[in-house]
PDB file of C-alpha atoms and ligand atoms in Angstrom:
ATOM      1  CA  MET A  18       0.524 -44.402  45.775  1.00 66.00           C
ATOM      2  CA  LYS A  19       0.415 -41.091  47.256  1.00 70.00           C
ATOM      3  CA  ASN A  20       2.486 -42.255  50.298  1.00 74.00           C
ATOM      4  CA  LEU A  21       5.286 -43.438  47.782  1.00 72.00           C
ATOM      5  CA  GLN A  22       5.176 -40.086  45.600  1.00 76.00           C
ATOM      6  CA  GLN A  23       5.344 -38.004  49.299  1.00 76.00           C
ATOM      7  CA  PHE A  24       8.183 -40.367  50.318  1.00 75.00           C
ATOM      8  CA  ILE A  25      10.403 -40.155  46.788  1.00 74.00           C
ATOM      9  CA  ASN A  26       9.506 -36.416  47.276  1.00 74.00           C
ATOM     10  CA  THR A  27      11.465 -36.061  50.581  1.00 74.00           C
ATOM     11  CA  ASN A  28      14.195 -38.802  50.101  1.00 74.00           C
ATOM     12  CA  GLY A  29      14.661 -39.060  46.609  1.00 71.00           C
ATOM     13  CA  PRO A  30      17.910 -37.952  46.193  1.00 76.00           C
ATOM     14  CA  GLN A  31      18.867 -40.088  49.071  1.00 78.00           C
ATOM     15  CA  ILE A  32      17.673 -42.862  47.853  1.00 78.00           C
ATOM     16  CA  GLN A  33      19.598 -42.656  44.543  1.00 76.00           C
ATOM     17  CA  LEU A  34      22.372 -42.657  45.822  1.00 82.00           C
ATOM     18  CA  PHE A  35      22.399 -44.959  48.511  1.00 83.00           C
ATOM     19  CA  LEU A  36      21.122 -47.637  46.146  1.00 84.00           C
ATOM     20  CA  PHE A  37      23.533 -46.415  44.102  1.00 84.00           C
ATOM     21  CA  VAL A  38      26.206 -47.216  46.281  1.00 88.00           C
ATOM     22  CA  GLY A  39      24.713 -50.484  48.069  1.00 87.00           C
ATOM     23  CA  LEU A  40      23.745 -51.742  43.835  1.00 88.00           C
ATOM     24  CA  PHE A  41      27.854 -51.045  43.086  1.00 88.00           C
ATOM     25  CA  PHE A  42      29.205 -53.197  46.233  1.00 88.00           C
ATOM     26  CA  LEU A  43      26.791 -56.131  45.875  1.00 89.00           C
ATOM     27  CA  SER A  44      27.408 -55.914  42.012  1.00 87.00           C
ATOM     28  CA  TRP A  45      30.993 -56.225  42.316  1.00 87.00           C
ATOM     29  CA  ASN A  46      30.710 -58.985  44.572  1.00 86.00           C
ATOM     30  CA  ILE A  47      28.634 -61.008  41.735  1.00 87.00           C
ATOM     31  CA  GLU A  48      31.376 -60.192  39.473  1.00 86.00           C
ATOM     32  CA  ASN A  49      33.549 -62.018  41.724  1.00 84.00           C
ATOM     33  CA  ILE A  50      31.881 -64.997  41.784  1.00 85.00           C
ATOM     34  CA  PHE A  51      30.431 -65.151  38.661  1.00 83.00           C
ATOM     35  CA  GLY A  52      31.621 -62.708  36.395  1.00 80.00           C
ATOM     36  CA  VAL A  53      33.208 -63.955  32.828  1.00 76.00           C
ATOM     37  CA  LEU A  54      36.309 -62.065  32.899  1.00 75.00           C
ATOM     38  CA  PHE A  55      38.594 -62.486  35.375  1.00 70.00           C
ATOM     39  CA  ASN A  56      42.092 -61.763  33.631  1.00 78.00           C
ATOM     40  CA  TYR A  57      42.507 -58.259  34.767  1.00 83.00           C
ATOM     41  CA  LYS A  58      43.382 -56.315  37.471  1.00 89.00           C
ATOM     42  CA  LYS A  59      40.132 -55.534  38.955  1.00 90.00           C
ATOM     43  CA  TRP A  60      41.326 -53.192  41.722  1.00 93.00           C
ATOM     44  CA  LYS A  61      43.842 -51.060  39.710  1.00 93.00           C
ATOM     45  CA  HIS A  62      41.200 -51.193  37.017  1.00 92.00           C
ATOM     46  CA  ALA A  63      38.794 -49.526  39.396  1.00 94.00           C
ATOM     47  CA  PHE A  64      41.122 -46.757  41.218  1.00 94.00           C
ATOM     48  CA  LEU A  65      41.341 -45.688  37.774  1.00 95.00           C
ATOM     49  CA  ASN A  66      37.881 -45.391  36.910  1.00 95.00           C
ATOM     50  CA  ALA A  67      36.938 -43.759  40.792  1.00 95.00           C
ATOM     51  CA  PRO A  68      38.730 -40.119  40.641  1.00 95.00           C
ATOM     52  CA  PHE A  69      35.494 -39.758  38.076  1.00 95.00           C
ATOM     53  CA  ILE A  70      33.313 -40.145  41.244  1.00 93.00           C
ATOM     54  CA  PHE A  71      34.813 -37.056  42.495  1.00 94.00           C
ATOM     55  CA  THR A  72      34.866 -34.714  39.162  1.00 94.00           C
ATOM     56  CA  ALA A  73      31.040 -35.059  38.509  1.00 92.00           C
ATOM     57  CA  ILE A  74      30.107 -33.687  41.853  1.00 90.00           C
ATOM     58  CA  PRO A  75      30.218 -30.195  40.852  1.00 90.00           C
ATOM     59  CA  GLY A  76      28.012 -30.489  37.854  1.00 87.00           C
ATOM     60  CA  GLN A  77      25.373 -32.658  39.822  1.00 85.00           C
ATOM     61  CA  LEU A  78      25.454 -30.335  42.234  1.00 88.00           C
ATOM     62  CA  LEU A  79      24.764 -27.545  40.530  1.00 89.00           C
ATOM     63  CA  ILE A  80      22.174 -29.403  37.845  1.00 87.00           C
ATOM     64  CA  GLY A  81      20.855 -30.800  40.890  1.00 85.00           C
ATOM     65  CA  LEU A  82      19.662 -27.334  41.828  1.00 89.00           C
ATOM     66  CA  ALA A  83      18.434 -26.683  38.492  1.00 92.00           C
ATOM     67  CA  PHE A  84      16.406 -29.694  38.598  1.00 90.00           C
ATOM     68  CA  VAL A  85      14.543 -28.181  41.380  1.00 90.00           C
ATOM     69  CA  LYS A  86      13.715 -24.737  40.600  1.00 93.00           C
ATOM     70  CA  THR A  87      13.121 -26.009  37.099  1.00 94.00           C
ATOM     71  CA  ILE A  88      10.270 -28.371  38.507  1.00 93.00           C
ATOM     72  CA  GLU A  89       9.014 -25.498  41.112  1.00 92.00           C
ATOM     73  CA  TRP A  90       8.333 -23.653  37.673  1.00 95.00           C
ATOM     74  CA  THR A  91       6.676 -25.886  35.595  1.00 94.00           C
ATOM     75  CA  THR A  92       4.349 -26.967  38.299  1.00 91.00           C
ATOM     76  CA  LEU A  93       3.986 -23.291  39.256  1.00 94.00           C
ATOM     77  CA  HIS A  94       2.852 -22.532  35.505  1.00 95.00           C
ATOM     78  CA  GLN A  95       1.361 -26.010  34.389  1.00 92.00           C
ATOM     79  CA  PHE A  96       4.067 -26.072  32.225  1.00 93.00           C
ATOM     80  CA  GLY A  97       5.007 -28.769  29.406  1.00 92.00           C
ATOM     81  CA  PHE A  98       2.998 -31.670  27.621  1.00 89.00           C
ATOM     82  CA  LEU A  99       2.174 -34.091  30.218  1.00 89.00           C
ATOM     83  CA  TYR A 100      -0.171 -31.246  31.573  1.00 89.00           C
ATOM     84  CA  TYR A 101      -2.236 -31.514  28.294  1.00 88.00           C
ATOM     85  CA  LEU A 102      -2.727 -35.113  28.914  1.00 85.00           C
ATOM     86  CA  PRO A 103      -5.919 -36.666  29.953  1.00 83.00           C
ATOM     87  CA  VAL A 104      -4.006 -38.771  32.714  1.00 76.00           C
ATOM     88  CA  SER A 105      -3.779 -37.098  36.320  1.00 70.00           C
ATOM     89  CA  LYS A 106      -0.192 -35.996  36.907  1.00 69.00           C
ATOM     90  CA  ASN A 107      -0.277 -38.612  40.150  1.00 72.00           C
ATOM     91  CA  SER A 108      -1.314 -41.679  38.220  1.00 82.00           C
ATOM     92  CA  LEU A 109       0.959 -44.612  37.745  1.00 86.00           C
ATOM     93  CA  LEU A 110       0.233 -44.095  34.001  1.00 89.00           C
ATOM     94  CA  SER A 111       1.527 -40.486  33.814  1.00 88.00           C
ATOM     95  CA  PHE A 112       4.650 -42.451  35.508  1.00 90.00           C
ATOM     96  CA  LEU A 113       4.565 -44.680  32.625  1.00 93.00           C
ATOM     97  CA  ILE A 114       4.714 -42.217  29.896  1.00 93.00           C
ATOM     98  CA  THR A 115       7.357 -39.959  32.029  1.00 92.00           C
ATOM     99  CA  PHE A 116       9.120 -42.924  31.626  1.00 94.00           C
ATOM    100  CA  ILE A 117       9.117 -43.701  28.368  1.00 95.00           C
ATOM    101  CA  PHE A 118       9.497 -40.014  27.388  1.00 93.00           C
ATOM    102  CA  LEU A 119      12.369 -39.505  29.327  1.00 94.00           C
ATOM    103  CA  ASP A 120      13.903 -43.054  28.208  1.00 96.00           C
ATOM    104  CA  LEU A 121      13.625 -41.318  24.714  1.00 96.00           C
ATOM    105  CA  GLY A 122      15.374 -38.250  25.649  1.00 95.00           C
ATOM    106  CA  GLU A 123      18.454 -41.093  26.396  1.00 95.00           C
ATOM    107  CA  TYR A 124      18.310 -42.542  23.488  1.00 97.00           C
ATOM    108  CA  VAL A 125      18.351 -39.224  21.630  1.00 97.00           C
ATOM    109  CA  TYR A 126      21.308 -37.812  24.007  1.00 97.00           C
ATOM    110  CA  HIS A 127      23.730 -40.976  23.535  1.00 97.00           C
ATOM    111  CA  VAL A 128      23.146 -40.864  19.512  1.00 98.00           C
ATOM    112  CA  THR A 129      23.726 -36.818  19.726  1.00 97.00           C
ATOM    113  CA  MET A 130      26.761 -37.734  21.806  1.00 97.00           C
ATOM    114  CA  HIS A 131      28.482 -40.240  19.125  1.00 96.00           C
ATOM    115  CA  LYS A 132      27.905 -38.432  15.816  1.00 95.00           C
ATOM    116  CA  VAL A 133      28.766 -34.757  16.759  1.00 95.00           C
ATOM    117  CA  LYS A 134      32.372 -35.079  16.713  1.00 93.00           C
ATOM    118  CA  ARG A 135      33.378 -32.524  19.766  1.00 94.00           C
ATOM    119  CA  LEU A 136      30.403 -34.583  21.413  1.00 96.00           C
ATOM    120  CA  TRP A 137      32.227 -37.635  20.741  1.00 96.00           C
ATOM    121  CA  MET A 138      35.853 -36.611  22.174  1.00 95.00           C
ATOM    122  CA  PHE A 139      33.646 -36.338  25.226  1.00 97.00           C
ATOM    123  CA  HIS A 140      32.009 -39.604  25.803  1.00 97.00           C
ATOM    124  CA  ILE A 141      35.282 -41.776  24.419  1.00 96.00           C
ATOM    125  CA  VAL A 142      36.222 -41.687  27.724  1.00 97.00           C
ATOM    126  CA  HIS A 143      33.493 -43.824  28.947  1.00 97.00           C
ATOM    127  CA  HIS A 144      34.316 -46.171  26.234  1.00 97.00           C
ATOM    128  CA  SER A 145      37.972 -46.313  26.208  1.00 96.00           C
ATOM    129  CA  ASP A 146      37.958 -48.577  29.299  1.00 96.00           C
ATOM    130  CA  GLN A 147      39.280 -51.688  27.502  1.00 94.00           C
ATOM    131  CA  VAL A 148      37.684 -54.041  30.565  1.00 94.00           C
ATOM    132  CA  VAL A 149      34.006 -53.266  30.650  1.00 95.00           C
ATOM    133  CA  ASP A 150      32.854 -53.917  34.616  1.00 94.00           C
ATOM    134  CA  VAL A 151      30.565 -52.225  37.183  1.00 94.00           C
ATOM    135  CA  SER A 152      33.509 -49.099  38.088  1.00 95.00           C
ATOM    136  CA  THR A 153      33.183 -48.072  33.968  1.00 96.00           C
ATOM    137  CA  THR A 154      30.120 -46.891  35.478  1.00 96.00           C
ATOM    138  CA  LEU A 155      31.572 -44.140  37.049  1.00 95.00           C
ATOM    139  CA  ARG A 156      33.753 -43.550  34.441  1.00 96.00           C
ATOM    140  CA  GLU A 157      32.182 -40.246  32.478  1.00 96.00           C
ATOM    141  CA  HIS A 158      34.256 -37.359  31.589  1.00 97.00           C
ATOM    142  CA  PRO A 159      32.982 -33.889  33.905  1.00 96.00           C
ATOM    143  CA  GLY A 160      31.888 -32.323  30.816  1.00 96.00           C
ATOM    144  CA  GLU A 161      29.924 -35.061  29.439  1.00 96.00           C
ATOM    145  CA  ASN A 162      28.172 -35.540  32.833  1.00 94.00           C
ATOM    146  CA  PHE A 163      27.552 -31.731  32.551  1.00 94.00           C
ATOM    147  CA  ILE A 164      26.014 -32.099  28.854  1.00 95.00           C
ATOM    148  CA  ARG A 165      23.919 -35.149  30.269  1.00 94.00           C
ATOM    149  CA  LEU A 166      22.092 -33.719  33.211  1.00 93.00           C
ATOM    150  CA  THR A 167      21.863 -30.620  31.176  1.00 94.00           C
ATOM    151  CA  PHE A 168      20.022 -32.303  28.311  1.00 95.00           C
ATOM    152  CA  THR A 169      17.570 -34.134  31.046  1.00 94.00           C
ATOM    153  CA  LEU A 170      16.967 -31.055  32.283  1.00 94.00           C
ATOM    154  CA  LEU A 171      15.452 -29.974  29.037  1.00 94.00           C
ATOM    155  CA  TRP A 172      14.210 -33.067  28.912  1.00 93.00           C
ATOM    156  CA  VAL A 173      12.400 -32.595  32.300  1.00 94.00           C
ATOM    157  CA  PHE A 174      11.337 -28.962  30.817  1.00 95.00           C
ATOM    158  CA  LEU A 175       9.460 -30.281  27.838  1.00 94.00           C
ATOM    159  CA  SER A 176       7.222 -32.757  29.767  1.00 92.00           C
ATOM    160  CA  GLY A 177       6.269 -30.971  33.303  1.00 92.00           C
ATOM    161  CA  ALA A 178       7.820 -34.432  35.029  1.00 91.00           C
ATOM    162  CA  ALA A 179       6.879 -34.638  38.119  1.00 89.00           C
ATOM    163  CA  PHE A 180       9.379 -34.347  40.988  1.00 89.00           C
ATOM    164  CA  TRP A 181       8.786 -37.521  42.101  1.00 89.00           C
ATOM    165  CA  ALA A 182       8.181 -39.294  39.075  1.00 90.00           C
ATOM    166  CA  LEU A 183      11.497 -38.029  37.645  1.00 90.00           C
ATOM    167  CA  MET A 184      13.185 -39.384  41.022  1.00 88.00           C
ATOM    168  CA  LEU A 185      11.429 -42.752  40.488  1.00 89.00           C
ATOM    169  CA  ARG A 186      13.157 -43.043  36.785  1.00 91.00           C
ATOM    170  CA  GLN A 187      17.147 -41.987  38.189  1.00 88.00           C
ATOM    171  CA  ILE A 188      16.347 -44.455  40.823  1.00 89.00           C
ATOM    172  CA  ILE A 189      15.300 -47.769  38.322  1.00 91.00           C
ATOM    173  CA  GLN A 190      18.309 -46.368  36.219  1.00 90.00           C
ATOM    174  CA  ALA A 191      20.842 -46.340  38.709  1.00 88.00           C
ATOM    175  CA  PHE A 192      20.197 -49.902  39.025  1.00 89.00           C
ATOM    176  CA  THR A 193      19.643 -50.959  35.086  1.00 93.00           C
ATOM    177  CA  THR A 194      23.275 -48.540  34.325  1.00 93.00           C
ATOM    178  CA  LEU A 195      25.075 -50.836  36.993  1.00 93.00           C
ATOM    179  CA  PHE A 196      23.294 -53.853  35.174  1.00 93.00           C
ATOM    180  CA  ALA A 197      24.158 -53.024  32.233  1.00 95.00           C
ATOM    181  CA  HIS A 198      27.994 -52.717  32.982  1.00 96.00           C
ATOM    182  CA  ILE A 199      28.422 -56.100  35.209  1.00 94.00           C
ATOM    183  CA  ASN A 200      30.881 -58.330  34.288  1.00 92.00           C
ATOM    184  CA  TYR A 201      28.376 -61.302  33.313  1.00 90.00           C
ATOM    185  CA  ARG A 202      26.495 -61.936  30.598  1.00 92.00           C
ATOM    186  CA  LEU A 203      23.025 -63.415  30.670  1.00 93.00           C
ATOM    187  CA  PRO A 204      22.365 -67.277  29.058  1.00 93.00           C
ATOM    188  CA  GLU A 205      21.338 -66.579  25.552  1.00 93.00           C
ATOM    189  CA  LYS A 206      17.536 -67.823  26.093  1.00 95.00           C
ATOM    190  CA  LEU A 207      17.603 -65.297  29.113  1.00 96.00           C
ATOM    191  CA  ASP A 208      19.156 -62.278  26.712  1.00 96.00           C
ATOM    192  CA  ASN A 209      16.532 -62.877  24.124  1.00 96.00           C
ATOM    193  CA  ILE A 210      13.813 -62.740  26.413  1.00 97.00           C
ATOM    194  CA  VAL A 211      14.674 -60.049  28.757  1.00 96.00           C
ATOM    195  CA  GLY A 212      16.527 -58.001  25.679  1.00 96.00           C
ATOM    196  CA  LEU A 213      13.031 -57.725  24.081  1.00 96.00           C
ATOM    197  CA  ILE A 214      12.510 -54.831  26.525  1.00 96.00           C
ATOM    198  CA  PHE A 215      15.765 -54.050  28.057  1.00 96.00           C
ATOM    199  CA  ILE A 216      19.001 -53.170  28.148  1.00 96.00           C
ATOM    200  CA  THR A 217      20.940 -56.412  29.105  1.00 96.00           C
ATOM    201  CA  PRO A 218      25.108 -56.483  29.602  1.00 96.00           C
ATOM    202  CA  ASN A 219      24.912 -58.511  26.845  1.00 96.00           C
ATOM    203  CA  LEU A 220      23.825 -55.958  24.671  1.00 97.00           C
ATOM    204  CA  HIS A 221      25.199 -52.955  25.848  1.00 97.00           C
ATOM    205  CA  GLN A 222      28.803 -55.144  25.637  1.00 97.00           C
ATOM    206  CA  VAL A 223      28.249 -54.913  22.232  1.00 97.00           C
ATOM    207  CA  HIS A 224      28.061 -51.398  22.560  1.00 97.00           C
ATOM    208  CA  HIS A 225      31.904 -51.365  24.242  1.00 97.00           C
ATOM    209  CA  HIS A 226      32.849 -53.064  20.808  1.00 96.00           C
ATOM    210  CA  TYR A 227      36.178 -51.563  20.272  1.00 94.00           C
ATOM    211  CA  LYS A 228      35.357 -51.128  16.604  1.00 92.00           C
ATOM    212  CA  GLN A 229      32.278 -49.741  14.254  1.00 91.00           C
ATOM    213  CA  PRO A 230      29.844 -50.000  13.222  1.00 92.00           C
ATOM    214  CA  TYR A 231      29.655 -52.112  16.564  1.00 94.00           C
ATOM    215  CA  THR A 232      30.118 -48.674  18.732  1.00 94.00           C
ATOM    216  CA  ASP A 233      27.305 -47.674  17.377  1.00 95.00           C
ATOM    217  CA  CYS A 234      24.563 -49.307  18.322  1.00 96.00           C
ATOM    218  CA  ASN A 235      22.238 -50.750  21.171  1.00 97.00           C
ATOM    219  CA  TYR A 236      22.607 -46.743  22.441  1.00 97.00           C
ATOM    220  CA  GLY A 237      19.375 -47.559  24.657  1.00 96.00           C
ATOM    221  CA  ASP A 238      19.408 -46.665  28.725  1.00 94.00           C
ATOM    222  CA  VAL A 239      17.225 -48.460  30.190  1.00 96.00           C
ATOM    223  CA  LEU A 240      15.253 -49.975  27.586  1.00 97.00           C
ATOM    224  CA  SER A 241      16.434 -51.321  24.347  1.00 97.00           C
ATOM    225  CA  ILE A 242      13.052 -50.958  22.303  1.00 97.00           C
ATOM    226  CA  TRP A 243      14.157 -47.152  20.643  1.00 98.00           C
ATOM    227  CA  ASP A 244      17.355 -49.705  18.991  1.00 97.00           C
ATOM    228  CA  ARG A 245      14.895 -52.200  17.668  1.00 97.00           C
ATOM    229  CA  LEU A 246      12.272 -49.271  16.420  1.00 97.00           C
ATOM    230  CA  PHE A 247      15.464 -46.963  14.812  1.00 97.00           C
ATOM    231  CA  GLY A 248      17.443 -50.010  13.249  1.00 96.00           C
ATOM    232  CA  THR A 249      20.761 -49.415  15.547  1.00 97.00           C
ATOM    233  CA  PHE A 250      20.052 -53.184  17.327  1.00 97.00           C
ATOM    234  CA  LYS A 251      22.980 -55.509  17.583  1.00 96.00           C
ATOM    235  CA  LYS A 252      24.570 -58.327  18.549  1.00 95.00           C
ATOM    236  CA  LEU A 253      27.770 -60.036  18.931  1.00 94.00           C
ATOM    237  CA  PRO A 254      28.916 -63.045  20.466  1.00 92.00           C
ATOM    238  CA  ALA A 255      30.804 -63.356  23.261  1.00 91.00           C
ATOM    239  CA  GLU A 256      33.649 -64.375  21.824  1.00 91.00           C
ATOM    240  CA  ASP A 257      34.142 -61.611  19.200  1.00 93.00           C
ATOM    241  CA  LEU A 258      34.034 -58.978  21.585  1.00 94.00           C
ATOM    242  CA  ILE A 259      36.846 -55.935  22.333  1.00 94.00           C
ATOM    243  CA  PHE A 260      36.128 -53.544  24.703  1.00 95.00           C
ATOM    244  CA  GLY A 261      37.858 -50.225  24.102  1.00 94.00           C
ATOM    245  CA  VAL A 262      37.510 -47.131  21.155  1.00 93.00           C
ATOM    246  CA  ASP A 263      40.091 -48.314  18.547  1.00 92.00           C
ATOM    247  CA  THR A 264      41.571 -44.712  18.225  1.00 90.00           C
ATOM    248  CA  TYR A 265      42.168 -45.076  21.361  1.00 88.00           C
ATOM    249  CA  MET A 266      43.882 -48.416  22.631  1.00 89.00           C
ATOM    250  CA  GLY A 267      47.444 -47.437  23.144  1.00 87.00           C
ATOM    251  CA  LYS A 268      48.327 -47.142  27.758  1.00 86.00           C
ATOM    252  CA  GLU A 269      49.650 -43.845  26.744  1.00 87.00           C
ATOM    253  CA  ASP A 270      46.360 -42.695  25.913  1.00 86.00           C
ATOM    254  CA  VAL A 271      43.672 -44.520  28.228  1.00 88.00           C
ATOM    255  CA  GLY A 272      46.450 -45.831  30.697  1.00 89.00           C
ATOM    256  CA  ASN A 273      46.153 -42.947  33.623  1.00 92.00           C
ATOM    257  CA  PHE A 274      43.387 -40.366  34.635  1.00 94.00           C
ATOM    258  CA  LYS A 275      45.731 -37.276  33.313  1.00 94.00           C
ATOM    259  CA  SER A 276      45.628 -38.716  29.955  1.00 94.00           C
ATOM    260  CA  LEU A 277      41.401 -39.610  30.113  1.00 95.00           C
ATOM    261  CA  ILE A 278      40.193 -36.020  30.929  1.00 95.00           C
ATOM    262  CA  SER A 279      42.202 -34.397  28.527  1.00 94.00           C
ATOM    263  CA  ILE A 280      41.003 -36.524  25.405  1.00 94.00           C
ATOM    264  CA  PRO A 281      37.973 -34.099  24.559  1.00 93.00           C
ATOM    265  CA  PHE A 282      40.911 -30.893  24.376  1.00 93.00           C
ATOM    266  CA  GLY A 283      43.062 -32.996  21.743  1.00 87.00           C
ATOM    267  CA  LYS A 284      42.853 -33.805  18.255  1.00 84.00           C
ATOM    268  CA  TYR A 285      39.965 -35.599  16.466  1.00 83.00           C
ATOM    269  CA  ARG A 286      40.731 -39.606  15.061  1.00 82.00           C
ATOM    270  CA  LYS A 287      38.878 -41.215  12.513  1.00 78.00           C
ATOM    271  CA  ALA A 288      37.269 -44.212  13.102  1.00 72.00           C
ATOM    272  CA  THR A 289      38.140 -47.119  10.539  1.00 65.00           C
ATOM    273  CA  GLN A 290      34.873 -48.498   9.279  1.00 58.00           C
ATOM    274  CA  ASN A 291      34.765 -52.095   9.506  1.00 56.00           C
ATOM    275  CA  LEU A 292      31.611 -54.728   8.889  1.00 50.00           C
ATOM    276  CA  ASN A 293      34.464 -57.828  10.754  1.00 54.00           C
ATOM    277  CA  PRO A 294      34.576 -57.601  14.107  1.00 55.00           C
TER     278      PRO A 294
HETATM  279 ZN1  LIG B 324      28.036 -44.768  23.539  1.00 73.02          ZN
HETATM  280 ZN1  LIG B 325      28.438 -48.023  28.831  1.00 73.02          ZN
END
């Protein structure tokens, strides 16, 4: 355990980056063989989402530095609720508690992004993708990227999470985020088992359905337990799924990068409530 912690402490950000890139290309090829959606221009779709890699860099660097400084401070002052627990901060149990707390943080963050109008305008950019595949993972407005990392920073501050635990969590998250967006569906029986604890592609695809109340369900990041606990868990058969956001389905709104990046600064559009998918 000690060696693993040291390795992650030294190489965490690099592992996260290499794993993300490696898994991205692995998922891309899995989609080419086992995908369920073929009736779209995959490369064209990916090119529209790819610029978000570059717009995310300034926020990542800035908040990345803030993470290092914050953890230095919490470690020095032994600040955060994890210091009050009767477990060693370097144990597996401590990692599990950190992991669950940070995952709950992601759930709270995601619900907030949907419920606060101004924040939703940033989050729409991710939801507006009318095809969900691995490149949708990249589609995040730089404003949302900044807000999300700031929120995680606050959560790390409150918990007093160790750097290695945060990095290991981010590494696991890199895998699960790609898995949730892959253009593939687990067989129903397997989905019922894996989905008891984890967010599966089948479950996240419901979150990407274009109409309420389905958009406001399955908020979980890695774990699906929060949705089950707080009553936001929903299923929808594959044949009923339409991806996107009903208020932003036009090409003029989501067909090019400039329109996408401008969405948060436009006028709020009210969604339609409809119980039929
Ligand atoms: Zn969402
Ligand atoms: Zn998504």
